[in-house]
CSV table of C-alpha atoms and ligand atoms in Angstrom, one decimal:
chain,number,residue,atom,x,y,z
A,25,UNK,CA,113.0,71.2,128.1
A,26,UNK,CA,112.2,74.6,126.2
A,27,UNK,CA,109.3,74.6,123.7
A,28,UNK,CA,108.5,77.3,121.3
A,29,UNK,CA,104.7,78.1,121.1
A,30,UNK,CA,103.9,80.0,117.9
A,31,UNK,CA,100.6,81.9,118.4
A,32,UNK,CA,101.1,81.5,122.2
A,33,UNK,CA,99.0,84.5,123.1
A,34,UNK,CA,95.9,83.3,121.1
A,35,UNK,CA,93.2,81.4,122.6
A,36,UNK,CA,94.3,77.9,122.3
A,37,UNK,CA,98.0,78.9,122.4
A,38,UNK,CA,97.6,80.5,125.9
A,39,UNK,CA,96.0,77.6,127.3
A,40,UNK,CA,98.9,75.5,125.9
A,41,UNK,CA,101.3,77.9,127.6
A,42,UNK,CA,99.6,77.4,130.8
A,43,UNK,CA,99.7,73.6,130.6
A,44,UNK,CA,103.2,73.5,129.6
A,45,UNK,CA,104.4,75.9,132.4
A,46,UNK,CA,102.4,74.0,135.0
A,47,UNK,CA,104.2,70.8,133.7
A,48,UNK,CA,107.6,72.2,134.2
A,49,UNK,CA,108.4,73.2,130.8
A,50,UNK,CA,110.2,76.5,129.7
A,51,UNK,CA,108.1,78.3,127.1
A,52,UNK,CA,109.0,80.8,124.3
A,53,UNK,CA,106.3,82.5,122.6
A,54,UNK,CA,106.1,84.3,119.3
A,55,UNK,CA,102.8,86.2,118.5
A,56,UNK,CA,102.1,89.3,116.7
A,57,UNK,CA,98.7,90.1,118.5
A,58,UNK,CA,96.8,90.1,115.3
A,59,UNK,CA,94.0,88.2,117.0
A,60,UNK,CA,95.1,88.3,120.7
A,61,UNK,CA,95.8,90.8,123.3
A,62,UNK,CA,99.2,91.7,125.4
A,63,UNK,CA,97.5,91.3,128.7
A,64,UNK,CA,97.2,87.6,128.0
A,65,UNK,CA,100.8,87.3,129.0
A,66,UNK,CA,100.2,88.7,132.3
A,67,UNK,CA,97.3,86.3,133.0
A,68,UNK,CA,99.5,83.4,132.1
A,69,UNK,CA,101.9,84.5,134.7
A,70,UNK,CA,99.2,85.2,137.2
A,71,UNK,CA,97.9,81.7,136.6
A,72,UNK,CA,101.1,79.9,136.8
A,73,UNK,CA,103.6,82.1,138.7
A,74,UNK,CA,106.0,81.8,135.7
A,75,UNK,CA,107.0,83.9,132.8
A,76,UNK,CA,107.2,83.0,129.2
A,77,UNK,CA,110.0,84.5,127.0
A,78,UNK,CA,108.0,86.6,124.6
A,79,UNK,CA,108.7,88.0,121.2
A,80,UNK,CA,106.3,90.3,119.2
A,81,UNK,CA,106.2,89.7,115.4
A,82,UNK,CA,104.7,87.8,112.5
A,83,UNK,CA,106.6,84.6,111.8
A,84,UNK,CA,106.5,85.8,108.1
A,85,UNK,CA,109.7,87.8,109.3
A,86,UNK,CA,112.1,85.2,108.5
A,87,UNK,CA,114.9,87.0,110.1
A,88,UNK,CA,113.3,87.7,113.3
A,89,UNK,CA,112.1,83.9,113.5
A,90,UNK,CA,115.8,82.9,112.9
A,91,UNK,CA,116.7,85.0,115.8
A,92,UNK,CA,114.5,83.2,117.9
A,93,UNK,CA,116.1,79.9,117.0
A,94,UNK,CA,119.6,81.3,117.4
A,95,UNK,CA,118.8,82.8,120.9
A,96,UNK,CA,117.3,79.8,122.5
A,97,UNK,CA,118.0,76.1,122.4
A,98,UNK,CA,114.8,74.9,121.5
A,99,UNK,CA,113.6,71.1,122.0
A,100,UNK,CA,110.1,71.5,120.2
A,101,UNK,CA,107.7,73.6,118.5
A,102,UNK,CA,103.9,73.9,119.1
A,103,UNK,CA,102.6,75.5,115.9
A,104,UNK,CA,99.2,77.3,116.4
A,105,UNK,CA,99.9,80.8,114.7
A,106,UNK,CA,97.4,80.9,111.9
A,107,UNK,CA,94.4,83.0,110.6
A,108,UNK,CA,91.3,81.1,111.4
A,109,UNK,CA,88.1,83.0,110.4
A,110,UNK,CA,86.4,80.9,107.9
A,111,UNK,CA,84.2,83.6,106.4
A,112,UNK,CA,87.2,86.0,106.1
A,113,UNK,CA,89.2,83.5,104.4
A,114,UNK,CA,86.7,83.4,101.6
A,115,UNK,CA,87.1,87.0,100.9
A,116,UNK,CA,90.8,87.2,101.7
A,117,UNK,CA,92.5,84.1,100.2
A,118,UNK,CA,95.8,85.5,99.3
A,119,UNK,CA,96.3,86.7,103.1
A,120,UNK,CA,95.1,83.4,104.4
A,121,UNK,CA,97.4,81.2,102.1
A,122,UNK,CA,100.4,83.7,102.6
A,123,UNK,CA,100.1,83.8,106.4
A,124,UNK,CA,99.1,80.3,107.1
A,125,UNK,CA,101.4,78.6,104.5
A,126,UNK,CA,104.5,80.7,104.5
A,127,UNK,CA,104.6,80.9,108.4
A,128,UNK,CA,104.7,76.8,108.3
A,129,UNK,CA,107.4,76.9,105.7
A,130,UNK,CA,109.5,79.4,107.7
A,131,UNK,CA,109.1,77.6,110.9
A,132,UNK,CA,110.2,74.2,109.2
A,133,UNK,CA,113.0,75.7,107.5
A,134,UNK,CA,114.3,77.1,110.9
A,135,UNK,CA,113.7,73.6,112.6
A,136,UNK,CA,115.8,71.9,109.9
A,137,UNK,CA,118.4,74.4,110.0
A,138,UNK,CA,118.8,74.5,113.9
A,139,UNK,CA,118.1,70.8,114.2
A,140,UNK,CA,114.8,71.1,116.4
A,141,UNK,CA,113.2,67.8,115.4
A,142,UNK,CA,109.7,67.8,117.1
A,143,UNK,CA,106.8,69.7,115.9
A,144,UNK,CA,103.1,69.8,117.1
A,145,UNK,CA,100.9,71.2,114.6
A,146,UNK,CA,97.3,72.7,115.2
A,147,UNK,CA,95.1,71.2,112.7
A,148,UNK,CA,91.3,70.7,112.5
A,149,UNK,CA,88.8,68.2,111.9
A,150,UNK,CA,87.8,70.4,108.9
A,151,UNK,CA,90.5,68.4,106.8
A,152,UNK,CA,87.8,65.5,106.9
A,153,UNK,CA,85.4,67.7,104.9
A,154,UNK,CA,81.7,66.2,104.9
A,155,UNK,CA,82.2,63.2,106.9
A,156,UNK,CA,80.7,60.0,105.2
A,157,UNK,CA,80.6,58.1,108.7
A,158,UNK,CA,80.8,59.4,112.1
A,159,UNK,CA,82.5,59.0,114.4
A,160,UNK,CA,85.7,60.0,112.6
A,161,UNK,CA,88.8,58.1,113.0
A,162,UNK,CA,92.2,59.4,111.9
A,163,UNK,CA,91.9,56.6,109.0
A,164,UNK,CA,89.0,58.4,107.6
A,165,UNK,CA,89.9,59.8,104.0
A,166,UNK,CA,90.5,63.6,103.8
A,167,UNK,CA,87.7,65.4,102.2
A,168,UNK,CA,87.0,68.5,100.2
A,169,UNK,CA,87.6,71.6,102.1
A,170,UNK,CA,85.1,74.4,101.6
A,171,UNK,CA,87.0,77.6,102.4
A,172,UNK,CA,90.5,78.8,102.0
A,173,UNK,CA,91.1,78.5,105.8
A,174,UNK,CA,90.2,74.8,105.9
A,175,UNK,CA,92.3,74.2,102.6
A,176,UNK,CA,95.3,76.0,104.1
A,177,UNK,CA,95.1,73.5,107.2
A,178,UNK,CA,95.0,70.5,104.6
A,179,UNK,CA,98.0,72.1,102.9
A,180,UNK,CA,99.8,72.6,106.0
A,181,UNK,CA,99.4,69.2,107.0
A,182,UNK,CA,100.7,68.2,103.5
A,183,UNK,CA,103.8,70.5,103.7
A,184,UNK,CA,104.7,69.0,107.3
A,185,UNK,CA,104.2,65.5,106.0
A,186,UNK,CA,106.6,66.2,103.2
A,187,UNK,CA,109.1,67.9,105.3
A,188,UNK,CA,109.2,65.0,107.7
A,189,UNK,CA,109.7,62.5,104.8
A,190,UNK,CA,112.7,64.8,103.6
A,191,UNK,CA,113.9,64.7,107.3
A,192,UNK,CA,113.5,61.3,108.6
A,193,UNK,CA,114.8,62.3,112.1
A,194,UNK,CA,111.6,64.5,112.6
A,195,UNK,CA,108.7,63.7,114.6
A,196,UNK,CA,105.8,65.6,113.0
A,197,UNK,CA,102.4,65.6,115.1
A,198,UNK,CA,99.0,66.7,113.5
A,199,UNK,CA,96.5,67.4,116.1
A,200,UNK,CA,93.1,67.5,114.6
A,201,UNK,CA,91.0,69.6,116.8
A,202,UNK,CA,87.0,69.2,116.9
A,203,UNK,CA,85.4,72.3,118.4
A,204,UNK,CA,87.4,74.0,121.2
A,205,UNK,CA,85.3,76.0,123.5
A,206,UNK,CA,85.4,77.0,127.2
A,207,UNK,CA,88.1,78.8,129.2
A,208,UNK,CA,90.6,78.4,131.9
A,209,UNK,CA,88.8,77.8,135.3
A,210,UNK,CA,90.5,81.1,136.6
A,211,UNK,CA,88.3,83.1,134.2
A,212,UNK,CA,91.5,85.0,133.2
A,213,UNK,CA,92.2,83.5,129.7
A,214,UNK,CA,89.5,82.4,127.2
A,215,UNK,CA,88.1,83.2,123.8
A,216,UNK,CA,87.3,86.8,123.4
A,217,UNK,CA,87.3,87.5,119.6
A,218,UNK,CA,87.8,91.1,118.2
A,219,UNK,CA,84.3,92.1,116.2
A,220,UNK,CA,81.3,89.9,115.7
A,221,UNK,CA,82.3,86.1,116.5
A,222,UNK,CA,81.9,83.6,113.8
A,223,UNK,CA,81.8,80.6,116.0
A,224,UNK,CA,79.1,79.4,118.3
A,225,UNK,CA,80.2,79.7,121.8
A,226,UNK,CA,81.7,83.2,121.6
A,227,UNK,CA,78.4,84.1,120.0
A,228,UNK,CA,76.4,82.8,122.8
A,229,UNK,CA,78.7,84.4,125.2
A,230,UNK,CA,78.0,87.9,123.6
A,231,UNK,CA,74.3,87.4,123.4
A,232,UNK,CA,74.4,86.4,127.2
A,233,UNK,CA,76.3,89.7,128.1
A,234,UNK,CA,73.9,91.7,126.1
A,235,UNK,CA,76.7,93.0,123.6
A,236,UNK,CA,74.9,91.2,120.8
A,237,UNK,CA,71.0,90.9,120.8
A,238,UNK,CA,70.3,87.4,119.5
A,239,UNK,CA,71.9,84.3,118.3
A,240,UNK,CA,71.2,83.2,114.8
A,241,UNK,CA,70.9,79.4,114.7
A,242,UNK,CA,72.1,78.4,111.2
A,243,UNK,CA,69.5,75.9,110.1
A,244,UNK,CA,67.1,73.6,111.8
A,245,UNK,CA,66.5,71.1,109.0
A,246,UNK,CA,69.6,69.0,109.3
A,247,UNK,CA,69.4,65.3,109.4
A,248,UNK,CA,70.1,65.4,113.2
A,249,UNK,CA,68.0,64.6,116.3
A,250,UNK,CA,66.6,68.4,116.7
A,251,UNK,CA,67.6,69.5,113.1
A,252,UNK,CA,70.5,71.7,114.2
A,253,UNK,CA,74.1,71.0,113.4
A,254,UNK,CA,76.0,68.6,115.7
A,255,UNK,CA,79.4,68.9,116.7
A,256,UNK,CA,82.2,67.6,119.3
A,257,UNK,CA,82.7,70.5,121.6
A,258,UNK,CA,86.0,70.1,123.7
A,259,UNK,CA,87.0,72.0,126.6
A,260,UNK,CA,90.1,74.2,125.7
A,261,UNK,CA,92.0,73.0,128.7
A,262,UNK,CA,91.4,69.3,127.9
A,263,UNK,CA,92.9,70.4,124.4
A,264,UNK,CA,95.8,72.0,125.9
A,265,UNK,CA,96.8,69.0,127.9
A,266,UNK,CA,96.7,66.9,124.8
A,267,UNK,CA,99.5,69.0,123.4
A,268,UNK,CA,101.7,68.4,126.7
A,269,UNK,CA,101.1,64.7,126.1
A,270,UNK,CA,101.9,64.8,122.3
A,271,UNK,CA,105.2,66.5,123.1
A,272,UNK,CA,106.0,63.7,125.4
A,273,UNK,CA,104.6,60.6,123.7
A,274,UNK,CA,105.2,61.3,120.1
A,275,UNK,CA,109.1,61.6,120.1
A,276,UNK,CA,109.7,58.9,117.8
A,277,UNK,CA,110.5,60.0,114.3
A,278,UNK,CA,107.5,59.9,111.9
A,279,UNK,CA,104.2,61.6,111.3
A,280,UNK,CA,101.7,61.0,113.9
A,281,UNK,CA,98.1,62.0,113.5
A,282,UNK,CA,95.5,62.3,116.2
A,283,UNK,CA,92.1,63.6,116.8
A,284,UNK,CA,91.3,65.7,119.8
A,285,UNK,CA,87.6,65.3,120.6
A,286,UNK,CA,85.2,63.9,123.2
A,287,UNK,CA,83.6,61.5,121.0
A,288,UNK,CA,80.1,62.9,121.9
A,289,UNK,CA,78.2,65.0,119.5
A,290,UNK,CA,76.0,68.0,120.9
A,291,UNK,CA,73.5,70.0,118.7
A,292,UNK,CA,73.5,73.8,118.5
A,293,UNK,CA,70.4,73.8,120.6
A,294,UNK,CA,72.0,71.6,123.1
A,295,UNK,CA,74.7,74.0,123.7
A,296,UNK,CA,72.3,77.0,124.0
A,297,UNK,CA,70.0,75.1,126.5
A,298,UNK,CA,73.1,73.8,128.5
A,299,UNK,CA,74.5,77.3,128.7
A,300,UNK,CA,71.1,78.8,130.0
A,301,UNK,CA,70.6,76.0,132.5
A,302,UNK,CA,74.2,75.9,133.9
A,303,UNK,CA,74.4,79.7,134.2
A,304,UNK,CA,70.7,80.7,134.8
A,305,UNK,CA,70.8,83.3,132.1
A,306,UNK,CA,68.5,83.3,128.9
A,307,UNK,CA,70.2,83.1,125.4
A,308,UNK,CA,67.7,84.7,122.8
A,309,UNK,CA,67.9,82.8,119.5
A,310,UNK,CA,66.0,82.6,116.1
A,311,UNK,CA,66.4,80.1,113.4
A,312,UNK,CA,68.2,81.4,110.3
A,313,UNK,CA,69.0,79.5,107.0
A,314,UNK,CA,71.9,77.2,106.9
A,315,UNK,CA,75.5,78.8,106.7
A,316,UNK,CA,77.1,77.9,103.5
A,317,UNK,CA,79.8,75.3,103.8
A,318,UNK,CA,78.4,73.9,107.1
A,319,UNK,CA,78.0,70.3,107.6
A,320,UNK,CA,75.3,68.3,109.6
A,321,UNK,CA,77.3,66.3,112.0
A,322,UNK,CA,81.0,65.9,113.0
A,323,UNK,CA,82.4,64.3,116.0
A,324,UNK,CA,85.6,62.3,116.8
A,325,UNK,CA,86.4,58.8,117.6
A,326,UNK,CA,89.0,59.6,120.4
A,327,UNK,CA,90.3,56.0,120.7
A,328,UNK,CA,93.9,56.7,119.2
A,329,UNK,CA,94.4,59.7,121.6
A,330,UNK,CA,93.5,57.3,124.5
A,331,UNK,CA,95.7,54.6,123.4
A,332,UNK,CA,98.7,56.5,122.2
A,333,UNK,CA,98.6,59.5,124.3
A,334,UNK,CA,96.8,58.3,127.5
A,335,UNK,CA,94.4,61.2,126.9
A,336,UNK,CA,90.7,61.4,127.4
A,337,UNK,CA,88.6,64.7,127.6
A,338,UNK,CA,87.8,64.9,131.3
A,339,UNK,CA,85.6,68.2,131.4
A,340,UNK,CA,81.9,68.1,130.8
A,341,UNK,CA,79.8,70.3,128.7
A,342,UNK,CA,78.6,71.8,132.0
A,343,UNK,CA,82.1,72.9,132.6
A,344,UNK,CA,82.7,74.3,129.2
A,345,UNK,CA,79.5,76.7,129.7
A,346,UNK,CA,80.3,77.4,133.3
A,347,UNK,CA,83.9,78.4,132.4
A,348,UNK,CA,82.9,80.3,129.2
A,349,UNK,CA,80.6,82.5,131.4
A,350,UNK,CA,83.0,83.0,134.2
A,351,UNK,CA,85.4,84.2,131.8
A,352,UNK,CA,82.8,86.6,130.1
A,353,UNK,CA,81.8,88.3,133.2
A,354,UNK,CA,85.6,89.2,134.0
A,355,UNK,CA,86.1,90.5,130.5
A,356,UNK,CA,83.0,92.5,129.7
B,426,LIG,C1,84.4,76.1,112.1
B,426,LIG,C2,85.0,75.7,110.9
B,426,LIG,C3,86.2,74.9,111.1
B,426,LIG,C4,87.1,75.6,112.2
B,426,LIG,C5,86.3,76.0,113.5
B,426,LIG,C6,87.1,76.8,114.3
B,426,LIG,C7,83.4,75.4,109.0
B,426,LIG,C8,82.7,74.3,108.1
B,426,LIG,N1,84.2,74.8,110.0
B,426,LIG,O1,83.9,74.8,112.6
B,426,LIG,O2,87.0,74.5,109.9
B,426,LIG,O3,88.2,75.0,112.7
B,426,LIG,O4,85.2,76.9,112.9
B,426,LIG,O5,87.2,78.1,113.9
B,426,LIG,O6,83.3,76.4,108.7
B,426,LIG,N2,76.4,78.1,114.5
B,426,LIG,C9,75.2,78.9,114.6
B,426,LIG,N3,75.1,80.2,114.8
B,426,LIG,C10,76.4,80.8,114.9
B,426,LIG,C11,77.6,80.1,114.8
B,426,LIG,C12,77.6,78.9,114.5
B,426,LIG,O7,74.2,78.2,114.5
B,426,LIG,O8,76.2,82.3,115.1
B,426,LIG,C13,76.3,76.5,114.4
B,426,LIG,C14,77.1,76.2,113.1
B,426,LIG,O9,76.2,76.1,112.1
B,426,LIG,C15,77.5,74.8,113.5
B,426,LIG,C16,77.7,74.9,115.1
B,426,LIG,O10,77.0,76.2,115.3
B,426,LIG,O11,76.4,73.9,113.5
B,426,LIG,C17,79.2,75.2,115.3
B,426,LIG,O12,79.8,76.2,114.3
B,426,LIG,P1,81.2,76.9,114.6
B,426,LIG,O13,81.4,77.3,116.1
B,426,LIG,O14,81.3,78.1,113.6
B,426,LIG,O15,82.2,75.8,114.3
B,426,LIG,P2,82.3,74.8,113.0
B,426,LIG,O16,81.5,75.3,111.8
B,426,LIG,O17,82.0,73.4,113.5
């Protein structure tokens, strides 16, 4: 089987490529390196001993995207090409909506034209908004998103659902990720954002390396055990494995929705302390005001993933912290 991974050089996409190659799939990648680096392709080869077939362009280029569908007999698409910085999306809504929505429209247009009937989409727990109850099941209502990035994810889910309705032979899978962190055990691929990180673990990593002086903890007055925000952190390799299973198990036509999380919530300070303990390194932090748009607590009910995909997150918080640091040391 040949799978197109859109955004396959990115943090999550590169881990998906590794798992697909190791499971014996052929992999075609489109990436414009807008938030990734060309070296990643070499690292994928180093880990798996196999090449992906690579195309460098933005999927907004419809002609080039069509060329990939013409040149390759594709069996499925994993779509994780999107802009994802929450803060930036507030100041650049036009760019975010154009990129995230148009790429999804072009991708599904080509899928219908070339009869590729299976797509797995990188969605996010952000579509649930501020949860009324936790843990979140897939039946929880969708909530108000608080930024254009989150709204674009909800809109992309809607577009894919409508496309499936009009093309009943399609299988559309919406994987709602919780908080992916960590890196491949080789230390070769991981998350290395350009500039100042928005997300917690990359920020901790850059404080640990000395690149940034101090972590700001956004609020310690939430209604949580230690007052800091609680999230469901999931190892990126577990997340990537969930995609391989989704391709295999969700072949029935229809819209399949599945959370990918561990079911356990950790606070910001839990993560800081776990990172310090596992890696024997101090992470300086100070308490700052709450970040606008943040919620107190968010974690998954992963029952459906277990029942329908046979998937459970296997890696621990210690694995996530150790692998992040192992990656950081190799990429300073
Ligand atoms: C955010 C987005 C989510 C997106 C995800 C991955 C919101 C509400 N959610 O998730 O839509 O899918 O990123 O890009 O924006 N924190 C600090 N200091 C920091 C950074 C984070 O204390 O420097 C705290 C946050 O307040 C939060 C936790 O760490 O409690 C996790 O933050 P982050 O890694 O940014 O993820 P989310 O906000 O959960």
